[in-house]
Each structure stands twice: as structure tokens, then as C-alpha cells.
Short mmCIF file of C-alpha atoms in Angstrom, two decimals:
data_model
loop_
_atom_site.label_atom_id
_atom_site.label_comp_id
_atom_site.label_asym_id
_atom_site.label_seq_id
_atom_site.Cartn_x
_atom_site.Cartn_y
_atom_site.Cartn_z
CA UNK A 527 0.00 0.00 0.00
CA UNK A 528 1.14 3.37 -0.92
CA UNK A 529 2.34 5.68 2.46
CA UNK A 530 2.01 9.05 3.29
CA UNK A 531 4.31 11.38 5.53
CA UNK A 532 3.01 13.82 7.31
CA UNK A 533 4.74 16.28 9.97
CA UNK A 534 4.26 14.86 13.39
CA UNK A 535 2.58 18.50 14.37
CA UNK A 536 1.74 22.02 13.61
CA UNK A 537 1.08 25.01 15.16
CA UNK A 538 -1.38 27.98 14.39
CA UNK A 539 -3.02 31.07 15.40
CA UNK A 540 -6.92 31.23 15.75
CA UNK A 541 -8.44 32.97 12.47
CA UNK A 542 -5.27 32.21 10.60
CA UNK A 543 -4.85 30.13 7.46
CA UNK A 544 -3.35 26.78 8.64
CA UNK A 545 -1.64 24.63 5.45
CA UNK A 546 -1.31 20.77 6.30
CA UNK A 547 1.02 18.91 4.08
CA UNK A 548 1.02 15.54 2.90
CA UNK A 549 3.30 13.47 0.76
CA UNK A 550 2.68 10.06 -0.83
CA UNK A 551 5.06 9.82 -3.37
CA UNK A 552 4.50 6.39 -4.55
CA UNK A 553 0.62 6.94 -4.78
CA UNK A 554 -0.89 4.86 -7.57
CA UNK A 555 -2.82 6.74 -10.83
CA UNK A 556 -6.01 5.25 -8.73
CA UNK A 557 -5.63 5.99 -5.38
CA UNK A 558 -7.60 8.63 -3.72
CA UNK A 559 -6.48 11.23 -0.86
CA UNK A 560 -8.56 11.21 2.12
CA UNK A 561 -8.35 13.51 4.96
CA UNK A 562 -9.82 13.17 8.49
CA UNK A 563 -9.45 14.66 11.56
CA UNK A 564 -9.65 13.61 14.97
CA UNK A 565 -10.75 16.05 17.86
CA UNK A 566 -9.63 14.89 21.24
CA UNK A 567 -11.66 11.64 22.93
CA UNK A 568 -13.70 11.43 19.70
CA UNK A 569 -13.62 9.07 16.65
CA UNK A 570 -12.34 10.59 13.23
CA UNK A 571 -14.32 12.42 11.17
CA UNK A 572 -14.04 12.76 7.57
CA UNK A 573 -12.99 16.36 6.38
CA UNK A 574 -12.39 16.07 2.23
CA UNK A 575 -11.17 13.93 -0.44
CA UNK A 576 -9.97 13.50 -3.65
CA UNK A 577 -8.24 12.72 -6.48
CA UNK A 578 -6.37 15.18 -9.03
CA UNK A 579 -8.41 18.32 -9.23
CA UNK A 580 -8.03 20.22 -6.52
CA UNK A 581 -11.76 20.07 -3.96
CA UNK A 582 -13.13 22.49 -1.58
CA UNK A 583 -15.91 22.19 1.04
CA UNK A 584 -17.61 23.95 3.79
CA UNK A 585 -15.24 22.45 6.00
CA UNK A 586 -11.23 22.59 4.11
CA UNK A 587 -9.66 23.11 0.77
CA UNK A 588 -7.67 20.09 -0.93
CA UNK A 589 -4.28 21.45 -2.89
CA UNK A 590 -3.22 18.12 -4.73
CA UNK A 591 0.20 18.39 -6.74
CA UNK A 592 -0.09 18.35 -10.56
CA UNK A 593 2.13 14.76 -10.01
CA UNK A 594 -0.09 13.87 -6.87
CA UNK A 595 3.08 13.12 -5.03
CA UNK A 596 1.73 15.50 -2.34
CA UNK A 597 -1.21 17.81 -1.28
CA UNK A 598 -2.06 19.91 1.09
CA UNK A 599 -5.20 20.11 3.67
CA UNK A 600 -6.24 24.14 3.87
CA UNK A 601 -8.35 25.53 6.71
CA UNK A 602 -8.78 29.01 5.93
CA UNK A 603 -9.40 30.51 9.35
CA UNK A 604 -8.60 28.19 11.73
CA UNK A 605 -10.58 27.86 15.39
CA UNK A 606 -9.86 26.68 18.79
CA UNK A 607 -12.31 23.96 17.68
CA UNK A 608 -10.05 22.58 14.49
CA UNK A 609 -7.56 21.43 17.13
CA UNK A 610 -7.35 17.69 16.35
CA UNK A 611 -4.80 15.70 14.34
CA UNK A 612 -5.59 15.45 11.00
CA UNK A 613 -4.60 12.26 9.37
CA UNK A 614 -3.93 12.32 5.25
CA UNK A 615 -5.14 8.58 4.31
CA UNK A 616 -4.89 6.84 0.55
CA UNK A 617 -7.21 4.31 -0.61
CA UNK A 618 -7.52 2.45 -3.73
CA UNK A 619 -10.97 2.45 -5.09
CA UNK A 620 -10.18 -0.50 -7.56
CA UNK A 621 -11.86 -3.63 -6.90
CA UNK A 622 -12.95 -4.21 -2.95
CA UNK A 623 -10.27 -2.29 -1.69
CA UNK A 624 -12.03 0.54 0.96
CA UNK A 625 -9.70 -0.07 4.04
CA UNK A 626 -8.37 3.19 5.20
CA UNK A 627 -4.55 2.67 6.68
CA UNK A 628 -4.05 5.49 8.93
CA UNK A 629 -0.60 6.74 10.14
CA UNK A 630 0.07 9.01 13.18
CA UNK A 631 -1.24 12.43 11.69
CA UNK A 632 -0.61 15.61 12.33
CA UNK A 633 -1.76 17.19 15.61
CA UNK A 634 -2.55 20.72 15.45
CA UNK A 635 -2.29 23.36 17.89
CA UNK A 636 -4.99 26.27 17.68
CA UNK A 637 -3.38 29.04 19.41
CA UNK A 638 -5.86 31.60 21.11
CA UNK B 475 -30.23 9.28 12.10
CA UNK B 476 -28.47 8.11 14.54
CA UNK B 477 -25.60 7.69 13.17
CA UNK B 478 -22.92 4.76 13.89
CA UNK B 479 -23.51 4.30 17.89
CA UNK B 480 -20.97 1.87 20.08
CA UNK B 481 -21.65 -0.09 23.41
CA UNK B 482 -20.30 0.23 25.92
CA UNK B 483 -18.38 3.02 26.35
CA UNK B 484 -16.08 2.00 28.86
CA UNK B 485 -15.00 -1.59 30.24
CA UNK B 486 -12.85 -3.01 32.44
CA UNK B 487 -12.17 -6.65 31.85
CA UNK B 488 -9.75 -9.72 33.29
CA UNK B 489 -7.45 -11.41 31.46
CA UNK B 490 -9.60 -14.64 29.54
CA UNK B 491 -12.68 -12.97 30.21
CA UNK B 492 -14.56 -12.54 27.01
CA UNK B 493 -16.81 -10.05 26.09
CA UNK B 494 -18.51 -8.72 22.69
CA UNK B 495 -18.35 -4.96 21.59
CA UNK B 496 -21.24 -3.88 19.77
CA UNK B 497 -22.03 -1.39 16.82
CA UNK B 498 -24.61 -0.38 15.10
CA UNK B 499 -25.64 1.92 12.24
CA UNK B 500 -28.74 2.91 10.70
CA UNK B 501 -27.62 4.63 7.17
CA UNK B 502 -27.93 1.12 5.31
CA UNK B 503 -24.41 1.36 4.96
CA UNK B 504 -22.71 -1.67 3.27
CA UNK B 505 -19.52 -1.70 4.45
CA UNK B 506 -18.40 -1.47 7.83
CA UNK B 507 -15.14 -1.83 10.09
CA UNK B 508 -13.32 -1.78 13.31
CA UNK B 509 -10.28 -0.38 14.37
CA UNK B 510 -8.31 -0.15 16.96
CA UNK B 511 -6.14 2.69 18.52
CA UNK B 512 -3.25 2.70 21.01
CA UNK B 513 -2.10 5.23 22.91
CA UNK B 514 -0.08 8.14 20.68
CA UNK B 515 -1.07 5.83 17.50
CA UNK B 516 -3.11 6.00 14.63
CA UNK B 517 -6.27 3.17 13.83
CA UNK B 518 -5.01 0.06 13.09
CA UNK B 519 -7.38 -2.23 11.14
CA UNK B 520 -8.79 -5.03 12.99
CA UNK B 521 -11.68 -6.88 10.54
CA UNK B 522 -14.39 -5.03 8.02
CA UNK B 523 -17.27 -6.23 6.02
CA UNK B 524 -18.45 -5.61 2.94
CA UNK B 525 -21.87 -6.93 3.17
CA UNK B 526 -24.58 -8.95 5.42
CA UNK B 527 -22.71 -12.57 5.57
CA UNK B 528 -19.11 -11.55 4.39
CA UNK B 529 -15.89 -10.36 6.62
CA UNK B 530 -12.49 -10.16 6.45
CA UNK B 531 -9.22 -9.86 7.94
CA UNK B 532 -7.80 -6.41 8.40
CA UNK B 533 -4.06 -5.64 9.76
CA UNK B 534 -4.77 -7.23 13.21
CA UNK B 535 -7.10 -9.58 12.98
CA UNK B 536 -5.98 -12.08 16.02
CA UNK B 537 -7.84 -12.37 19.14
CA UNK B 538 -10.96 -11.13 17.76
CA UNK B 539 -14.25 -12.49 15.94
CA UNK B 540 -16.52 -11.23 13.88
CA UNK B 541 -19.35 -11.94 12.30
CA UNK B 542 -22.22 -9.89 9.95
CA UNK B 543 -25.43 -11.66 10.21
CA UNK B 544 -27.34 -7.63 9.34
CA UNK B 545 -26.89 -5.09 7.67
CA UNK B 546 -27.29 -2.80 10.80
CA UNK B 547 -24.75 -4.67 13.17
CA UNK B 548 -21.09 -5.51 13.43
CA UNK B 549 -20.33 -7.09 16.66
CA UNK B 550 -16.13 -7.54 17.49
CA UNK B 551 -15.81 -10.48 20.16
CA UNK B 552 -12.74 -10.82 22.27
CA UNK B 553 -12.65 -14.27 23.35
CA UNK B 554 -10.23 -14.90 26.19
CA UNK B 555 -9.06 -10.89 26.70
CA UNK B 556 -5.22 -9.87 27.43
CA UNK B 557 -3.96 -7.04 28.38
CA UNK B 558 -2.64 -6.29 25.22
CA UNK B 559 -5.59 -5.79 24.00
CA UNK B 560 -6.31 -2.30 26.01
CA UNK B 561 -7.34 0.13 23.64
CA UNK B 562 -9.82 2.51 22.03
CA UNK B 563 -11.62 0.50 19.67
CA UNK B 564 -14.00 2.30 17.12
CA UNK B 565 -16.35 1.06 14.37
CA UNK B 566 -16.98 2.66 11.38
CA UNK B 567 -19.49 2.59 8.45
CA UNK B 568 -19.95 3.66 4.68
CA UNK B 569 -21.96 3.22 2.08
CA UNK B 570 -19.85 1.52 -0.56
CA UNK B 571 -20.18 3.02 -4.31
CA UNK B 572 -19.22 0.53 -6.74
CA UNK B 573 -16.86 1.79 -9.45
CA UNK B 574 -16.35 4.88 -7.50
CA UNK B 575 -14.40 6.68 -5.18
CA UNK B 576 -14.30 5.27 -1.53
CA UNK B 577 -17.24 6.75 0.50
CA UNK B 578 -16.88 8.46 3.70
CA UNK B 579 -16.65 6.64 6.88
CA UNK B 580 -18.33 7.66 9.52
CA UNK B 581 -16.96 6.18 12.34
CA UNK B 582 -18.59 5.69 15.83
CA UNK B 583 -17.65 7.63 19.31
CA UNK B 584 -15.05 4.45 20.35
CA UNK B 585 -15.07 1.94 23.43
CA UNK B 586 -12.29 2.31 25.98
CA UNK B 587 -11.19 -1.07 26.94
CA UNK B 588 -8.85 -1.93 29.53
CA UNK B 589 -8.02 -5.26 30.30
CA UNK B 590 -6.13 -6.32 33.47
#
């Protein structure tokens, strides 16, 4: 299965722009990049997805590299509330293949 | 909805005790999982279904059964419990689209299980 690296954390002002990278550098043509978060004592929650074009939402923006090596998770103001880490997950939607392999993520800091 | 909803939320057991976890979702979603999640760690895949009647093995499968006999329910039994075993364990749901992209999963709010 492909990987992806993330930095183990980040730090950011409240109502800031906060840019989370991701790099999967030996992602297949038909894998997909997932991101989901995970706020403290919850379970994850899915935030965006995709797979070349770059996606928005109410919740993020998706950057994805014109060579999908990497991509990058955009919260455009950040809140105290976005503090969670923020996992960057491939899956392959060939076939039967919907298991999402999560690393450590990201944790985010949402400074006041 | 309710969502994807997990009992119970906490439990303590002994070692070799057994006990079954149990999940539930009412979105008709096809496919549905557990994971597991260790301190400081990410979910680890434990076993997932793709339909009433069919499971399969995920990254760490041993020490615990499942089985898919509705659409609604996923049950994860721990047969004789060990202490490796503590964990967060969550289930997690989606509606699978063939041909497509993978759907979101919406996962449930966890068990805490420690085992002594």
C-alpha cells in the first residue's frame, strides 16, 4: 500500500490560514487522498477527499500536486475547535479495496 | 439518524474474560469496520465487512471475531481478553459506491477497553 508522511505536528493562530502537508510519493494513478481529523476523545471524522483536481468544502480546501506526489489540507481561518490531528489517508478504489490505513497524523495546535 | 452508535463506552475486563463490543448503524451502509487505537497511535485495522454474511481480515485480525449476520450490526468479540488488548476500539461505516471513489466513513464515538 502506498504511504504518506506527514509532519508529526503544527502550530497555528486562531483565524489564521493553517496549510497541512502531505506526501505520498508512490501513490498509484487510482488511489484517492482522504483527509480526516480527529478532535480529542472522539472518533475521526471525515474532512475532504480527492483525487487530481483540486476540492473544496464547507469544511477545508484540498491542494493536490499536478504529479499527486503530495497535497495539502487548507483551513482558511482556523478555530480553537479545528484542534485535532488530521490524518492524510490513501485508498484504492479499484476492486474491494475501501480499508483506510491510517498513520500518526498531524496534531494541530490552535493558538488563542 | 443516529448515526454509527458503540456499546459500551467504557469496560474493564480480566485477562480470559470474554466479552462482545457492539455497533450499530442505521444509514444502510454496506460496508463497515473496526479499528483499533493505542495510545499516541493511529487506527489500526482489525476486521471489516463488505456486506450482510461476508468479513475479512484487516491488519490485526488475532484475538478477535466477527461476524455480519445484518446489515445494521457488526459485533467484534474478544474471546479470552489480554492485556494487550487495552485500547480505544471504534467502528466505522460507509456506504460503498461501486466503481467509484471510496465513501466516507463515519466512524462511531469508540469503546475504551482496559483489560487487566
Amino acid at each position: 500500500d502506498a504511504k504518506t508522511t506527514q509532519p508529526n505536528s503544527m502550530e497555528s493562530n486562531e483565524e489564521e490560514p493553517v496549510h497541512l502537508p502531505c506526501n505520498h510519493s508512490t501513490i498509484s494513478g487510482t488511489d484517492y487522498i482522504h483527509w480526516y481529523r480527529q478532535l480529542p476523545s472522539q472518533g475521526p471524522e471525515y474532512v475532504i477527499h480527492g483525487l487530481t483536481s483540486n476540492v473544496n468544502n464547507r469544511m477545508a480546501s484540498l491542494a493536490i500536486a499536478e504529479d499527486r506526489k503530495s497535497s495539502t489540507l487548507i483551513l482558511h481561518r482556523a478555530t480553537l475547535r479545528d484542534a485535532a490531528v488530521y490524518y492524510c489517508i490513501l485508498s484504492n478504489s479499484g476492486g474491494s479495496n475501501y480499508k483506510l490505513t491510517f498513520g500518526k497524523g498531524t496534531l494541530l495546535t490552535v493558538n488563542p | 439518524n443516529a448515526g454509527v452508535t458503540q456499546t459500551p463506552k467504557f469496560q474493564v475486563l480480566k485477562t480470559g474474560q470474554s466479552m462482545t463490543l457492539q455497533c450499530a448503524q442505521d444509514m444502510n451502509h454496506e460496508y463497515m469496520s473496526w479499528y483499533r487505537q493505542d495510545p499516541g497511535m493511529g487506527l489500526r485495522l482489525i476486521h471489516y465487512s463488505v456486506g450482510a454474511g461476508i468479513t475479512d481480515q484487516g491488519e490485526v485480525p488475532n484475538g478477535y471475531n466477527v461476524s455480519r449476520s445484518t446489515t445494521e450490526d457488526f459485533p467484534l468479540r474478544l474471546l479470552s481478553a489480554a492485556p494487550s488488548q487495552t485500547s480505544v476500539y471504534f467502528c466505522a461505516s460507509s456506504l460503498r459506491i461501486k466503481g467509484g471513489s471510496t465513501d466516507t466513513q463515519y466512524f462511531g464515538p469508540g469503546t475504551r477497553l482496559t483489560v487487566l
